Amino acid sequence: MKKFLHVQDIGPLSSALQEAAEIKKDRFAHDTLGKNKTLLMIFFNNSLRTRLSTQKAAMNLGMNVIVLDVNAGAWKLETERGVIMDGDKSEHLLEAIPVMGSYCDIIGIRSFAGLTDRSYDYEETVFNQFVQYSGRPVFAMETATVHPLQAFADLITIEEHKTKARPKVVLTWAPHPKALPQAVPNSFAEWMNAADVDLVITHPEGYELDPQFVGDARVEYNQMKALEGADFVYAKNWSCPGVTNPSDYGKVLSKEMSWTIDAAHMAVTDNGKFMHCLPVRRGMIVTDDVIEAPTSLVIPEAANREISAQVVIKRILETL
Ligand code: AN0
Ligand code: CP
């Protein structure tokens, strides 16, 4: 695997899930596979889970790990071509990328959407520059439009907790004070479409996700109706994807607090399990009682980030 961005990059999900289960049983079974190999994790944005779980996964495989926080100590990077660099940016990404590639064997990259230029974000400009110029396999640790390590961990979690062959999974928008990317709901929808689940997506009008991610999912604008009989409730805020109205791209169109997941929402589900990728804002996305209930999966879900990362890094190591 030379790049990891979309669900197709990992191949058949059944074998990826089987590998995840094996790694979970013995996460040190391949602890020499990464000997003398270096993972470089590059963060343009904050992280708790991705940073810790991905580093841990690489260490389980015997790798060396370097972490670079671009905005904390590195030179400010210019990303556009053809500009006269007379401002505060000291270095161009097009030099920085091959330099970084020269110090490592695999690159993980976190670079969120700017949420101002839809084409720049949805063409995955930054990620693709790393693929093109680093000379290394590159995997997404949340890029402009996708967060596949999260979606893979979510799928592992659903596999572990499902009580029906084909569970009903509801992806629901919930309110948040700031504009957030669409990467998490995009990847969640993409991976659930590829898995054997009944996927329903619910959000206020104007928050339609890009059709390439919605796939075959049912979109239901009435949140309570969508949640009826749900086995899994996957809450997430996202800003306007700009599908119906491109000029609204990246905007907060609603802070409707009736969409916050509380006990009344969970009551219409089929003893539904609550999921969220974290970090989560209590009182906005979900109430304390729902996230603290035994039916909340947020902690095992986060723990599975180590497993999803380990499957991905292992597969990349095997093709070096
Ligand atoms: C980010 C997002 O919504 O994409 C990261 C989630 C994993 N969340 C925040 O910035 C709060
Ligand atoms: N879920 C997730 O990716 O969390 P971090 O932003 O803390 O890495």
Coordinates of C-alpha atoms and ligand atoms in Angstrom, one line a residue:
M1 CA 0.0 0.0 0.0
K2 CA 1.6 3.3 -1.2
K3 CA -1.1 5.6 0.0
F4 CA -4.0 5.3 2.5
L5 CA -6.8 7.8 2.0
H6 CA -9.9 5.9 0.9
V7 CA -11.6 2.7 1.9
Q8 CA -10.5 1.0 -1.4
D9 CA -6.9 1.5 -0.5
I10 CA -7.1 -1.2 2.2
G11 CA -8.6 -3.8 -0.1
P12 CA -11.3 -6.2 1.0
L13 CA -12.8 -5.1 4.4
S14 CA -13.2 -8.7 5.6
S15 CA -9.5 -9.4 5.5
A16 CA -8.7 -6.0 7.0
L17 CA -11.1 -6.7 9.9
Q18 CA -9.7 -10.2 10.4
E19 CA -6.2 -8.7 10.5
A20 CA -7.4 -6.1 13.1
A21 CA -8.8 -8.9 15.3
E22 CA -5.5 -10.8 15.1
I23 CA -3.5 -7.8 16.0
K24 CA -5.8 -7.0 18.9
K25 CA -5.2 -10.5 20.3
D26 CA -1.4 -10.1 20.0
R27 CA -0.3 -6.6 19.1
F28 CA 3.4 -7.5 19.4
A29 CA 3.3 -10.5 17.0
H30 CA 5.2 -8.5 14.3
D31 CA 7.5 -6.4 16.6
T32 CA 10.5 -6.8 14.3
L33 CA 8.7 -6.0 11.0
G34 CA 9.6 -2.3 11.4
K35 CA 13.2 -2.7 12.6
N36 CA 15.4 0.2 11.4
K37 CA 12.4 1.8 9.6
T38 CA 11.3 5.3 10.5
L39 CA 7.8 6.7 10.6
L40 CA 7.5 10.5 10.3
M41 CA 4.2 11.9 11.6
I42 CA 3.6 15.4 10.4
F43 CA 0.9 17.5 12.2
F44 CA -0.4 20.8 10.8
N45 CA -3.2 20.6 13.3
N46 CA -3.8 19.5 16.9
S47 CA -4.3 15.9 18.0
L48 CA -4.5 13.7 21.0
R49 CA -5.7 10.3 19.8
T50 CA -4.1 10.2 16.4
R51 CA -0.8 11.3 17.7
L52 CA -0.7 8.7 20.6
S53 CA -2.4 5.8 18.9
T54 CA -0.4 6.0 15.6
Q55 CA 2.9 6.3 17.5
K56 CA 2.0 3.4 19.7
A57 CA 1.0 1.3 16.7
A58 CA 4.3 2.0 15.0
M59 CA 6.2 1.1 18.2
N60 CA 4.3 -2.2 18.4
L61 CA 5.8 -3.0 15.0
G62 CA 9.3 -2.1 16.1
M63 CA 9.6 1.2 14.2
N64 CA 11.3 4.4 15.1
V65 CA 9.0 7.4 15.1
I66 CA 9.6 11.1 14.6
V67 CA 6.8 13.6 15.2
L68 CA 6.8 17.1 13.7
D69 CA 4.4 19.7 14.7
V70 CA 4.7 22.1 11.8
N71 CA 3.2 25.0 13.6
A72 CA 5.3 24.6 16.7
G73 CA 9.0 25.1 15.9
A74 CA 9.3 24.4 12.2
W75 CA 9.5 27.2 9.5
K76 CA 6.2 28.6 8.3
L77 CA 5.5 26.9 5.0
E78 CA 4.2 28.5 1.8
T79 CA 1.8 26.1 -0.1
E80 CA 1.0 28.1 -3.2
R81 CA 3.2 28.1 -6.3
G82 CA 4.1 31.3 -8.2
V83 CA 4.2 33.6 -5.2
I84 CA 6.9 36.0 -4.2
M85 CA 7.8 34.8 -0.7
D86 CA 8.3 38.2 0.9
G87 CA 5.9 37.6 3.9
D88 CA 6.2 35.5 7.0
K89 CA 6.7 32.1 5.3
S90 CA 10.3 31.1 5.2
E91 CA 10.1 27.8 3.3
H92 CA 8.1 26.3 0.5
L93 CA 6.2 23.0 1.0
L94 CA 7.7 21.8 -2.3
E95 CA 11.3 21.8 -0.8
A96 CA 10.1 20.8 2.7
I97 CA 8.3 17.7 1.5
P98 CA 11.3 15.9 -0.2
V99 CA 13.5 17.0 2.6
M100 CA 11.2 15.4 5.2
G101 CA 10.9 12.3 2.9
S102 CA 14.7 11.9 3.0
Y103 CA 14.6 11.2 6.8
C104 CA 12.0 8.5 6.9
D105 CA 10.4 5.5 5.3
I106 CA 6.7 6.2 5.8
I107 CA 4.9 9.5 6.3
G108 CA 1.6 10.1 8.2
I109 CA 0.1 13.5 7.5
R110 CA -2.6 15.5 9.4
S111 CA -3.7 18.6 7.5
F112 CA -7.3 19.8 8.0
A113 CA -9.5 21.5 5.5
G114 CA -9.0 25.3 5.2
L115 CA -12.8 25.5 4.7
T116 CA -12.5 28.5 2.5
D117 CA -11.7 27.0 -1.0
R118 CA -13.8 23.9 -1.7
S119 CA -11.8 22.8 -4.7
Y120 CA -8.4 23.2 -3.0
D121 CA -9.8 21.0 -0.1
Y122 CA -11.7 18.5 -2.1
E123 CA -8.9 17.9 -4.5
E124 CA -6.8 16.9 -1.5
T125 CA -4.1 19.3 -2.7
V126 CA -1.7 19.1 0.3
F127 CA -2.0 15.3 0.7
N128 CA -1.4 14.7 -3.0
Q129 CA 1.7 17.0 -2.9
F130 CA 3.1 14.7 -0.2
V131 CA 2.3 11.6 -2.3
Q132 CA 3.9 13.2 -5.4
Y133 CA 7.0 14.8 -3.9
S134 CA 8.0 12.8 -0.8
G135 CA 9.0 9.6 -2.5
R136 CA 7.5 7.7 0.4
P137 CA 4.2 5.9 1.1
V138 CA 1.8 8.4 2.8
F139 CA -1.2 7.8 5.0
A140 CA -3.9 10.2 6.1
M141 CA -4.1 11.1 9.8
E142 CA -7.1 13.3 8.8
T143 CA -6.7 15.3 5.7
A144 CA -8.9 18.0 4.1
T145 CA -11.7 15.6 3.3
V146 CA -11.1 12.2 5.0
H147 CA -10.1 10.5 8.2
P148 CA -9.8 6.9 7.3
L149 CA -7.9 5.7 10.4
Q150 CA -10.9 6.9 12.4
A151 CA -13.5 5.3 10.1
F152 CA -11.6 2.0 10.2
A153 CA -11.5 2.1 14.0
D154 CA -15.2 2.9 14.0
L155 CA -15.9 -0.1 11.8
I156 CA -13.8 -2.4 14.1
T157 CA -15.8 -1.1 17.0
I158 CA -19.1 -1.8 15.3
E159 CA -18.0 -5.3 14.4
E160 CA -17.1 -6.0 18.0
H161 CA -20.4 -4.7 19.4
K162 CA -23.1 -5.5 16.9
T163 CA -25.8 -8.0 17.9
K164 CA -27.4 -8.2 14.4
A165 CA -25.9 -9.4 11.1
R166 CA -26.8 -6.1 9.5
P167 CA -27.1 -3.4 12.1
K168 CA -28.8 0.0 11.6
V169 CA -26.1 2.7 11.8
V170 CA -27.2 6.4 12.0
L171 CA -24.8 9.2 11.3
T172 CA -26.3 12.3 12.9
W173 CA -25.1 15.9 12.7
A174 CA -25.1 17.7 16.1
P175 CA -24.4 21.3 17.0
H176 CA -21.0 22.8 17.7
P177 CA -19.9 26.5 18.2
K178 CA -17.1 26.4 15.5
A179 CA -16.8 25.4 11.9
L180 CA -15.5 21.9 11.7
P181 CA -14.3 19.9 8.7
Q182 CA -16.3 17.2 6.9
A183 CA -13.5 14.6 7.1
V184 CA -14.9 12.5 9.8
P185 CA -18.5 12.1 8.5
N186 CA -17.2 11.7 4.9
S187 CA -15.0 8.8 5.8
F188 CA -17.5 7.3 8.2
A189 CA -20.1 7.3 5.4
E190 CA -17.6 6.0 2.9
W191 CA -16.6 3.0 5.1
M192 CA -20.1 2.2 6.3
N193 CA -21.2 2.1 2.6
A194 CA -18.5 -0.5 2.0
A195 CA -19.5 -2.5 5.1
D196 CA -22.6 -4.6 5.6
V197 CA -24.7 -2.1 7.6
D198 CA -28.0 -0.2 7.0
L199 CA -26.7 3.4 6.9
V200 CA -28.9 6.4 7.5
I201 CA -27.6 10.0 7.5
T202 CA -29.5 12.8 9.2
H203 CA -28.7 16.5 9.3
P204 CA -30.4 19.9 8.9
E205 CA -31.0 21.0 5.4
G206 CA -27.9 22.6 3.8
Y207 CA -25.5 20.1 5.4
E208 CA -25.7 17.5 2.6
L209 CA -22.4 15.6 2.4
D210 CA -20.6 15.2 -1.0
P211 CA -22.4 12.5 -3.0
Q212 CA -19.2 10.5 -3.4
F213 CA -19.4 9.8 0.3
V214 CA -23.2 9.5 0.8
G215 CA -23.2 6.6 -1.7
D216 CA -26.2 4.4 -1.1
A217 CA -27.1 5.7 2.3
R218 CA -30.6 7.0 3.1
V219 CA -30.8 10.7 4.0
E220 CA -33.5 11.5 6.5
Y221 CA -33.9 15.2 7.5
N222 CA -36.1 14.3 10.5
Q223 CA -33.5 13.3 13.2
M224 CA -36.0 11.5 15.5
K225 CA -37.3 9.5 12.6
A226 CA -33.8 8.6 11.5
L227 CA -32.9 7.4 15.0
E228 CA -35.8 5.0 15.3
G229 CA -34.5 1.5 15.9
A230 CA -30.9 2.5 15.5
D231 CA -28.3 0.0 16.8
F232 CA -25.5 2.6 16.6
V233 CA -25.8 6.4 16.9
Y234 CA -22.7 8.1 15.4
A235 CA -22.8 11.8 16.3
K236 CA -20.6 14.4 14.7
N237 CA -20.7 18.1 13.8
W238 CA -19.6 19.3 10.4
S239 CA -19.7 22.6 8.6
C240 CA -21.5 23.2 5.4
P241 CA -20.0 20.9 2.7
G242 CA -21.2 23.4 0.0
V243 CA -22.9 20.7 -2.1
T244 CA -26.2 22.5 -2.6
N245 CA -24.9 26.0 -2.2
P246 CA -21.1 26.3 -2.9
S247 CA -20.9 29.9 -1.4
D248 CA -21.9 28.4 2.0
Y249 CA -18.8 26.1 2.0
G250 CA -17.3 25.8 5.5
K251 CA -20.0 27.9 7.1
V252 CA -21.9 27.2 10.3
L253 CA -25.5 27.2 9.1
S254 CA -27.2 26.0 12.3
K255 CA -26.5 25.7 16.0
E256 CA -29.9 24.0 16.6
M257 CA -29.7 22.6 20.1
S258 CA -32.6 20.2 19.6
W259 CA -30.1 18.1 17.6
T260 CA -27.9 17.4 20.7
I261 CA -28.0 13.7 21.5
D262 CA -29.8 13.3 24.9
A263 CA -31.7 10.5 26.6
A264 CA -34.9 11.3 24.6
H265 CA -33.0 10.7 21.3
M266 CA -31.5 7.5 22.6
A267 CA -34.9 6.3 23.8
V268 CA -36.2 5.8 20.2
T269 CA -33.2 3.6 19.3
D270 CA -33.0 -0.2 19.7
N271 CA -30.9 0.1 22.8
G272 CA -28.5 2.0 20.5
K273 CA -24.8 2.4 21.3
F274 CA -23.5 6.0 21.2
M275 CA -20.3 6.7 19.2
H276 CA -18.2 9.8 18.6
C277 CA -14.6 10.1 17.3
L278 CA -13.7 12.6 20.1
P279 CA -12.8 15.2 21.0
V280 CA -16.4 15.9 21.9
R281 CA -18.1 19.0 23.5
R282 CA -20.5 17.9 26.2
G283 CA -23.8 19.8 26.2
M284 CA -23.4 20.6 22.5
I285 CA -23.0 17.2 20.7
V286 CA -24.1 14.9 23.6
T287 CA -25.3 15.1 27.1
D288 CA -23.3 13.9 30.1
D289 CA -25.7 11.0 30.9
V290 CA -25.6 9.6 27.3
I291 CA -21.8 9.7 27.0
E292 CA -21.3 8.3 30.4
A293 CA -23.9 5.5 30.0
P294 CA -22.8 1.8 29.6
T295 CA -24.1 2.1 26.0
S296 CA -21.5 4.7 25.2
L297 CA -18.6 3.2 23.1
V298 CA -16.4 6.3 22.9
I299 CA -13.5 4.9 24.9
P300 CA -13.2 1.5 23.2
E301 CA -13.7 3.3 19.9
A302 CA -10.7 5.5 20.7
A303 CA -8.7 2.5 21.9
N304 CA -9.3 0.8 18.5
R305 CA -7.4 3.7 16.8
E306 CA -4.2 1.9 17.8
I307 CA -5.5 -1.3 16.0
S308 CA -6.6 0.5 12.8
A309 CA -3.3 2.3 12.6
Q310 CA -1.3 -0.9 13.2
V311 CA -3.1 -2.7 10.3
V312 CA -2.4 0.2 8.0
I313 CA 1.3 0.7 9.0
K314 CA 1.9 -3.1 8.9
R315 CA 0.5 -3.3 5.4
I316 CA 2.7 -0.4 4.2
L317 CA 5.8 -1.9 5.9
E318 CA 5.1 -5.2 4.0
T319 CA 5.3 -3.4 0.6
L320 CA 8.5 -1.3 1.3
Ligands
AN0_1 C1 -11.7 17.8 14.3 C2 -12.8 17.6 13.2 O1 -13.9 17.8 13.5 O2 -12.4 17.2 12.1 C3 -11.0 16.5 14.6 C4 -11.8 15.3 14.9 C5 -11.0 14.1 15.0 N1 -12.3 18.3 15.5 C6 -12.1 19.4 16.0 O3 -11.4 20.2 15.5 C7 -12.8 19.8 17.3
CP2 N1 -10.4 11.2 16.8 C1 -9.2 11.9 16.6 O1 -8.7 11.9 15.5 O2 -8.8 12.6 17.6 P1 -7.5 13.6 17.7 O3 -7.9 14.8 16.9 O4 -7.3 13.9 19.1 O5 -6.3 12.9 17.0

